[in-house]
Amino acid sequence: MKKRIFSGIRPTGPLHIGNYLGAIKNWLQLQNEYDSVFCIVDLHALTTPNASKGLKKKVFDLATTYLAAGLNPKKCILFVQSQVPEHTELTWLLNTVTPIAELERMTQFKDKAKEHRSNVNMGLFDYPVLMAADILIYQTDLVPVGEDQRQHVEMARTIARKFNQTYGATFKVPEVLIREQGAKILALDNPLKKMSKSSPNLYSRINLTDSPDEIQEKIKRAITDSGKEITYNPQKPALANLITIYSAFSKLSASQIEKKYQGKGYAQFKTDLANVIIKALKPFQAKKKALEQEPEQVKKILEQSAKQAQAIARKNLKEAKQKMGLI
Ligand code: TYM
């Protein structure tokens, strides 16, 4: 039997190249080898302020993004979290074995709580338990994500172990799958931060739907480190980040890029980098536009996938409930 992977993204606005390189790009290969389940996690999105504004459109937008990037509904299940209510039911059950102290340690919770102090809701705190339910309800083997989600997957492992210890072997303990390249794409305006959907500075990220002019402008404005040489050096994180992006969108390794730009300046490097990104995103953007004209087809895919997902989720939820002594 094939091993199963599960992953998801929040529909909170356009995806950036960090989401693509850290997550989706890896999923494209994995869907050929694994029993694959990919989710649009709309319930997680609701934990951030104003998320419900235009949510339907954001969900549709993420679905077309998944499909245009190359997720193939013949090879994977691709569905919306709230359409499979078993996730939320399992969340409650898992809540009863989750130590609060562990949730208090979550860096994403601490960061988000700081970011919007006036909206530190219970959902934000319980976010990792819903994420654990997403993963465990499919008896997932591997969770392909970017570096920032490592701690949450670790939490899902803790919860699975806790449940199994308390009620007997029920859930697989999932492993995190983080590829070295692209696992943490940094903000273009600040190499101390990751590229993020929520940064107020639009020049901090490149969205997958950005126009060629926007991409050129954003790369031009991207901060670089002191010095003239185009060399990959983690001590120079801004330049290392740009080289990583270049390499991920082309077939060139970091050392081939260094060679190519020996004796050439930042200006040439940046113009070429922007062109590499523009070229790589072009087919995706065309496909996404075409899919946007076919909302019924997209809806049908999501509905069929939800049914497939629900069949698996229902069975595993039932087992967990039986183990817990529920009728
Ligand atoms: P989200 O929506 O914040 O991010 C989606 C994916 O993009 C990755 N990512 C990045 N990778 C590299 N560089 C970056 N700058 C960057 N920013 C984001 C994230 O690591 C993630 O893989 N909690 C999850 C969604 C979720 C989930 C799940 C994931 C809900 N349930 C179950 C896996 C399994 C999240 O907020 O992702």
Short mmCIF file of C-alpha atoms and ligand atoms in Angstrom, two decimals:
data_model
loop_
_atom_site.label_atom_id
_atom_site.label_comp_id
_atom_site.label_asym_id
_atom_site.label_seq_id
_atom_site.Cartn_x
_atom_site.Cartn_y
_atom_site.Cartn_z
CA MET A 1 0.00 0.00 0.00
CA LYS A 2 1.15 3.52 -0.80
CA LYS A 3 2.05 5.82 2.05
CA ARG A 4 -0.21 8.80 2.57
CA ILE A 5 0.67 12.49 2.62
CA PHE A 6 -1.51 15.35 3.81
CA SER A 7 -0.98 19.09 3.62
CA GLY A 8 -2.94 22.30 3.48
CA ILE A 9 -2.85 26.05 2.96
CA ARG A 10 -5.04 28.80 4.43
CA PRO A 11 -7.19 30.74 1.96
CA THR A 12 -6.19 34.17 3.25
CA GLY A 13 -5.26 35.89 0.00
CA PRO A 14 -2.91 35.39 -2.93
CA LEU A 15 -0.11 32.89 -2.41
CA HIS A 16 3.49 34.04 -2.65
CA ILE A 17 6.54 32.26 -4.00
CA GLY A 18 7.40 31.13 -0.45
CA ASN A 19 4.16 29.11 -0.30
CA TYR A 20 4.94 27.72 -3.73
CA LEU A 21 8.58 26.77 -3.13
CA GLY A 22 8.07 25.64 0.47
CA ALA A 23 4.94 23.59 -0.16
CA ILE A 24 3.16 23.26 -3.52
CA LYS A 25 6.23 22.66 -5.70
CA ASN A 26 7.09 19.61 -3.59
CA TRP A 27 3.52 18.33 -3.63
CA LEU A 28 3.62 18.17 -7.44
CA GLN A 29 6.24 15.42 -7.36
CA LEU A 30 4.84 13.73 -4.29
CA GLN A 31 1.36 13.25 -5.79
CA ASN A 32 2.93 10.78 -8.24
CA GLU A 33 4.34 8.58 -5.50
CA TYR A 34 1.97 8.90 -2.55
CA ASP A 35 -1.66 8.59 -1.74
CA SER A 36 -2.10 12.37 -1.55
CA VAL A 37 -4.62 14.55 0.25
CA PHE A 38 -4.45 18.34 -0.12
CA CYS A 39 -6.71 20.69 1.72
CA ILE A 40 -7.90 24.29 1.57
CA VAL A 41 -8.03 25.00 5.29
CA ASP A 42 -10.81 27.58 5.48
CA LEU A 43 -11.55 26.91 9.16
CA HIS A 44 -7.96 27.76 10.04
CA ALA A 45 -8.29 30.95 8.00
CA LEU A 46 -11.15 32.08 10.24
CA THR A 47 -8.77 32.54 13.16
CA THR A 48 -7.29 35.67 11.57
CA PRO A 49 -9.12 39.02 11.65
CA ASN A 50 -11.48 39.81 8.72
CA ALA A 51 -10.84 36.42 7.15
CA SER A 52 -14.48 35.78 6.38
CA LYS A 53 -14.61 38.86 4.13
CA GLY A 54 -14.67 37.45 0.60
CA LEU A 55 -13.84 33.99 1.93
CA LYS A 56 -15.77 32.15 -0.81
CA LYS A 57 -13.73 33.94 -3.43
CA LYS A 58 -10.48 33.22 -1.58
CA VAL A 59 -11.34 29.53 -1.38
CA PHE A 60 -12.09 29.44 -5.12
CA ASP A 61 -8.89 31.35 -5.77
CA LEU A 62 -6.83 28.84 -3.82
CA ALA A 63 -8.53 25.95 -5.61
CA THR A 64 -7.61 27.42 -9.01
CA THR A 65 -4.10 28.04 -7.70
CA TYR A 66 -3.70 24.39 -6.67
CA LEU A 67 -5.00 23.17 -10.02
CA ALA A 68 -3.06 25.66 -12.15
CA ALA A 69 0.15 24.83 -10.29
CA GLY A 70 -0.29 21.21 -11.35
CA LEU A 71 -2.15 19.33 -8.64
CA ASN A 72 -4.07 16.72 -10.55
CA PRO A 73 -7.45 15.59 -9.17
CA LYS A 74 -6.90 12.22 -10.86
CA LYS A 75 -3.85 11.71 -8.68
CA CYS A 76 -4.84 13.43 -5.44
CA ILE A 77 -7.75 14.43 -3.27
CA LEU A 78 -8.14 18.20 -3.25
CA PHE A 79 -10.88 19.51 -0.98
CA VAL A 80 -12.12 22.23 1.36
CA GLN A 81 -11.72 21.58 5.09
CA SER A 82 -15.17 22.80 6.18
CA GLN A 83 -16.83 20.39 3.73
CA VAL A 84 -15.62 17.48 5.84
CA PRO A 85 -17.00 18.27 9.31
CA GLU A 86 -15.33 15.17 10.78
CA HIS A 87 -12.19 17.35 11.17
CA THR A 88 -13.89 19.58 13.71
CA GLU A 89 -15.45 16.67 15.56
CA LEU A 90 -12.06 15.02 15.91
CA THR A 91 -10.61 18.35 17.08
CA TRP A 92 -12.86 18.22 20.13
CA LEU A 93 -11.82 14.67 20.93
CA LEU A 94 -8.14 15.58 20.56
CA ASN A 95 -8.63 18.67 22.73
CA THR A 96 -9.33 16.36 25.62
CA VAL A 97 -5.82 14.87 25.45
CA THR A 98 -3.89 18.04 24.50
CA PRO A 99 -1.86 19.69 27.26
CA ILE A 100 -2.44 23.44 27.40
CA ALA A 101 1.19 23.99 28.34
CA GLU A 102 2.25 22.57 24.96
CA LEU A 103 -0.12 24.89 23.09
CA GLU A 104 1.26 27.87 24.99
CA ARG A 105 4.70 27.12 23.58
CA MET A 106 3.63 27.44 19.94
CA THR A 107 5.61 30.25 18.32
CA GLN A 108 2.98 30.93 15.67
CA PHE A 109 0.38 31.47 18.39
CA LYS A 110 2.70 33.81 20.27
CA ASP A 111 3.54 35.76 17.09
CA LYS A 112 -0.07 36.06 15.93
CA ALA A 113 -1.26 37.00 19.41
CA LYS A 114 1.28 39.82 19.35
CA GLU A 115 0.32 40.82 15.80
CA HIS A 116 -3.37 41.30 16.56
CA ARG A 117 -3.66 41.83 20.29
CA SER A 118 -7.31 42.77 20.13
CA ASN A 119 -8.30 39.47 18.51
CA VAL A 120 -6.58 36.69 20.42
CA ASN A 121 -9.39 34.21 20.04
CA MET A 122 -9.77 30.64 21.23
CA GLY A 123 -9.52 29.41 17.63
CA LEU A 124 -6.04 30.88 17.33
CA PHE A 125 -4.98 29.00 20.45
CA ASP A 126 -6.61 25.75 19.33
CA TYR A 127 -5.28 26.08 15.78
CA PRO A 128 -2.63 23.35 16.18
CA VAL A 129 -5.23 20.86 17.46
CA LEU A 130 -7.41 21.38 14.38
CA MET A 131 -4.26 20.93 12.32
CA ALA A 132 -3.50 17.70 14.20
CA ALA A 133 -7.05 16.52 13.45
CA ASP A 134 -6.54 17.32 9.74
CA ILE A 135 -3.46 15.15 9.69
CA LEU A 136 -4.42 12.30 12.00
CA ILE A 137 -7.91 11.72 10.60
CA TYR A 138 -6.32 10.46 7.36
CA GLN A 139 -3.78 8.21 9.11
CA THR A 140 -1.13 10.35 7.42
CA ASP A 141 2.45 9.11 7.11
CA LEU A 142 4.11 12.31 5.93
CA VAL A 143 3.31 16.02 6.09
CA PRO A 144 5.12 18.09 3.43
CA VAL A 145 5.36 21.71 4.63
CA GLY A 146 7.73 24.65 4.92
CA GLU A 147 10.00 25.11 7.92
CA ASP A 148 7.55 27.37 9.78
CA GLN A 149 5.09 24.49 10.19
CA ARG A 150 7.58 22.07 11.77
CA GLN A 151 6.49 22.87 15.31
CA HIS A 152 2.83 22.30 14.45
CA VAL A 153 3.55 18.89 12.94
CA GLU A 154 5.60 18.08 16.05
CA MET A 155 2.49 18.99 18.05
CA ALA A 156 0.37 16.62 15.93
CA ARG A 157 2.88 13.87 16.77
CA THR A 158 2.62 14.66 20.47
CA ILE A 159 -1.18 14.55 20.32
CA ALA A 160 -1.19 11.25 18.38
CA ARG A 161 1.13 9.65 20.95
CA LYS A 162 -0.92 10.99 23.83
CA PHE A 163 -4.14 9.64 22.32
CA ASN A 164 -2.58 6.25 21.60
CA GLN A 165 -1.20 6.00 25.15
CA THR A 166 -4.54 6.86 26.65
CA TYR A 167 -6.91 4.88 24.43
CA GLY A 168 -4.74 2.29 22.70
CA ALA A 169 -3.05 2.34 19.28
CA THR A 170 -5.32 4.38 17.01
CA PHE A 171 -3.45 7.04 15.04
CA LYS A 172 -0.30 6.87 12.97
CA VAL A 173 2.36 9.20 14.31
CA PRO A 174 3.12 11.37 11.23
CA GLU A 175 6.54 12.54 10.10
CA VAL A 176 7.28 16.03 8.86
CA LEU A 177 8.72 16.30 5.34
CA ILE A 178 10.73 19.46 4.78
CA ARG A 179 12.90 19.82 1.69
CA GLU A 180 16.15 21.65 2.15
CA GLN A 181 15.70 24.04 -0.75
CA GLY A 182 12.92 26.60 -0.42
CA ALA A 183 11.76 25.53 3.04
CA LYS A 184 12.18 29.08 4.31
CA ILE A 185 12.00 31.84 1.74
CA LEU A 186 12.80 35.16 3.38
CA ALA A 187 11.03 38.49 3.04
CA LEU A 188 12.52 40.66 0.28
CA ASP A 189 12.57 43.70 2.58
CA ASN A 190 13.98 41.97 5.64
CA PRO A 191 16.06 38.79 5.58
CA LEU A 192 15.46 38.28 9.29
CA LYS A 193 11.82 37.45 8.59
CA LYS A 194 10.14 34.82 6.44
CA MET A 195 8.17 35.89 3.38
CA SER A 196 4.61 36.18 4.64
CA LYS A 197 1.09 36.81 3.35
CA SER A 198 0.37 39.10 6.26
CA SER A 199 3.23 41.59 5.92
CA PRO A 200 1.84 45.08 5.23
CA ASN A 201 4.71 45.78 2.82
CA LEU A 202 3.75 44.50 -0.65
CA TYR A 203 7.41 44.68 -1.68
CA SER A 204 8.26 42.01 0.88
CA ARG A 205 6.81 39.23 -1.27
CA ILE A 206 6.21 38.13 -4.83
CA ASN A 207 2.75 36.76 -5.38
CA LEU A 208 2.19 33.98 -7.88
CA THR A 209 -0.22 36.26 -9.73
CA ASP A 210 2.08 39.30 -9.93
CA SER A 211 2.56 40.86 -13.36
CA PRO A 212 6.01 40.93 -15.03
CA ASP A 213 6.35 44.64 -14.19
CA GLU A 214 5.53 44.02 -10.53
CA ILE A 215 8.06 41.20 -10.35
CA GLN A 216 10.81 43.32 -11.94
CA GLU A 217 10.06 46.19 -9.57
CA LYS A 218 9.94 44.01 -6.46
CA ILE A 219 13.21 42.28 -7.27
CA LYS A 220 14.83 45.60 -8.07
CA ARG A 221 13.80 46.91 -4.64
CA ALA A 222 14.79 43.72 -2.78
CA ILE A 223 17.46 44.51 -0.25
CA THR A 224 20.88 42.96 -0.72
CA ASP A 225 23.93 42.64 1.48
CA SER A 226 27.10 44.69 1.29
CA GLY A 227 29.73 43.62 -1.24
CA LYS A 228 29.68 43.15 -5.00
CA GLU A 229 30.19 39.44 -5.50
CA ILE A 230 27.27 37.16 -6.29
CA THR A 231 28.18 34.34 -3.93
CA TYR A 232 26.03 32.09 -1.79
CA ASN A 233 26.89 32.73 1.83
CA PRO A 234 24.46 32.19 4.73
CA GLN A 235 26.19 35.12 6.48
CA LYS A 236 24.69 37.24 3.71
CA PRO A 237 21.09 36.09 4.03
CA ALA A 238 19.47 38.62 1.66
CA LEU A 239 21.64 37.59 -1.30
CA ALA A 240 21.53 33.90 -0.31
CA ASN A 241 17.73 34.15 -0.37
CA LEU A 242 17.74 35.60 -3.89
CA ILE A 243 20.12 32.89 -5.09
CA THR A 244 17.87 30.24 -3.52
CA ILE A 245 14.86 31.67 -5.38
CA TYR A 246 16.85 31.81 -8.63
CA SER A 247 17.95 28.23 -8.24
CA ALA A 248 14.48 26.95 -7.30
CA PHE A 249 12.89 28.52 -10.37
CA SER A 250 15.64 27.50 -12.80
CA LYS A 251 17.64 24.35 -13.30
CA LEU A 252 20.81 25.99 -12.03
CA SER A 253 22.44 25.11 -8.72
CA ALA A 254 23.76 27.83 -6.43
CA SER A 255 27.33 27.23 -7.60
CA GLN A 256 26.32 27.40 -11.27
CA ILE A 257 24.65 30.72 -10.53
CA GLU A 258 27.78 31.98 -8.78
CA LYS A 259 29.83 31.04 -11.85
CA LYS A 260 27.39 32.64 -14.24
CA TYR A 261 27.60 35.97 -12.40
CA GLN A 262 31.29 36.02 -11.68
CA GLY A 263 32.49 39.57 -12.29
CA LYS A 264 28.97 40.79 -12.98
CA GLY A 265 27.05 43.09 -10.65
CA TYR A 266 23.82 42.95 -8.76
CA ALA A 267 21.93 44.82 -11.50
CA GLN A 268 22.42 42.09 -14.10
CA PHE A 269 21.73 39.37 -11.53
CA LYS A 270 18.49 40.98 -10.40
CA THR A 271 17.17 41.61 -13.93
CA ASP A 272 17.85 37.98 -14.84
CA LEU A 273 16.34 36.71 -11.59
CA ALA A 274 13.13 38.63 -12.25
CA ASN A 275 13.02 37.17 -15.77
CA VAL A 276 13.53 33.65 -14.44
CA ILE A 277 10.58 34.08 -12.07
CA ILE A 278 8.38 35.68 -14.74
CA LYS A 279 9.10 32.85 -17.16
CA ALA A 280 8.47 30.15 -14.55
CA LEU A 281 5.13 31.66 -13.49
CA LYS A 282 3.80 32.36 -16.99
CA PRO A 283 2.21 28.96 -17.72
CA PHE A 284 0.75 28.85 -14.21
CA GLN A 285 -0.81 32.29 -14.62
CA ALA A 286 -2.33 31.41 -18.00
CA LYS A 287 -3.78 28.18 -16.66
CA LYS A 288 -5.20 29.93 -13.61
CA LYS A 289 -6.95 32.52 -15.79
CA ALA A 290 -8.51 29.75 -17.87
CA LEU A 291 -9.72 27.89 -14.78
CA GLU A 292 -11.29 31.06 -13.42
CA GLN A 293 -13.61 30.93 -16.42
CA GLU A 294 -14.79 27.47 -15.38
CA PRO A 295 -16.09 27.79 -11.83
CA GLU A 296 -18.52 24.89 -12.25
CA GLN A 297 -15.73 22.50 -13.17
CA VAL A 298 -13.66 23.61 -10.17
CA LYS A 299 -16.67 23.26 -7.88
CA LYS A 300 -17.28 19.74 -9.16
CA ILE A 301 -13.70 18.71 -8.44
CA LEU A 302 -13.94 20.07 -4.88
CA GLU A 303 -17.25 18.31 -4.27
CA GLN A 304 -16.07 14.95 -5.55
CA SER A 305 -12.85 15.22 -3.58
CA ALA A 306 -14.74 16.13 -0.41
CA LYS A 307 -16.74 12.92 -0.75
CA GLN A 308 -13.56 10.86 -1.11
CA ALA A 309 -11.98 12.61 1.86
CA GLN A 310 -15.08 12.21 3.98
CA ALA A 311 -15.23 8.47 3.39
CA ILE A 312 -11.73 8.09 4.88
CA ALA A 313 -12.29 10.63 7.65
CA ARG A 314 -15.58 9.10 8.76
CA LYS A 315 -14.09 5.65 9.17
CA ASN A 316 -11.13 6.86 11.22
CA LEU A 317 -13.24 9.17 13.36
CA LYS A 318 -15.55 6.27 14.15
CA GLU A 319 -12.65 4.20 15.33
CA ALA A 320 -11.37 7.00 17.59
CA LYS A 321 -14.85 7.47 19.09
CA GLN A 322 -15.17 3.76 19.80
CA LYS A 323 -11.78 3.72 21.49
CA MET A 324 -12.91 6.60 23.69
CA GLY A 325 -16.01 4.73 24.77
CA LEU A 326 -18.47 6.87 22.84
CA ILE A 327 -21.56 5.18 21.45
P1 TYM B 1 0.09 28.54 5.58
O1 TYM B 1 -1.18 28.82 4.85
O2 TYM B 1 0.62 29.58 6.49
O3 TYM B 1 1.27 28.21 4.59
C1 TYM B 1 1.13 27.24 3.59
C2 TYM B 1 2.42 26.53 3.30
O4 TYM B 1 3.42 27.45 2.83
C3 TYM B 1 4.59 27.30 3.61
N1 TYM B 1 5.24 28.62 3.72
C4 TYM B 1 6.51 28.85 3.39
N2 TYM B 1 7.48 28.05 2.90
C5 TYM B 1 8.68 28.61 2.64
N3 TYM B 1 8.95 29.92 2.85
C6 TYM B 1 8.02 30.76 3.35
N4 TYM B 1 8.30 32.04 3.54
C7 TYM B 1 6.73 30.23 3.63
N5 TYM B 1 5.58 30.77 4.12
C8 TYM B 1 4.68 29.76 4.16
C9 TYM B 1 4.12 26.78 4.96
O5 TYM B 1 5.15 26.13 5.66
C10 TYM B 1 3.01 25.83 4.55
O6 TYM B 1 3.52 24.58 4.17
N6 TYM B 1 -1.05 25.67 9.40
C11 TYM B 1 -0.80 25.59 7.98
C12 TYM B 1 -1.96 25.03 7.19
C13 TYM B 1 -2.44 23.70 7.64
C14 TYM B 1 -1.77 22.46 7.47
C15 TYM B 1 -2.61 21.48 8.04
C16 TYM B 1 -0.55 22.12 6.90
C17 TYM B 1 -3.62 23.42 8.28
N7 TYM B 1 -3.71 22.09 8.50
C18 TYM B 1 -2.26 20.13 8.05
C19 TYM B 1 -0.20 20.77 6.90
C20 TYM B 1 -1.02 19.81 7.47
C21 TYM B 1 -0.55 27.00 7.51
O7 TYM B 1 -0.89 27.94 8.14
O8 TYM B 1 -0.01 27.13 6.34
#
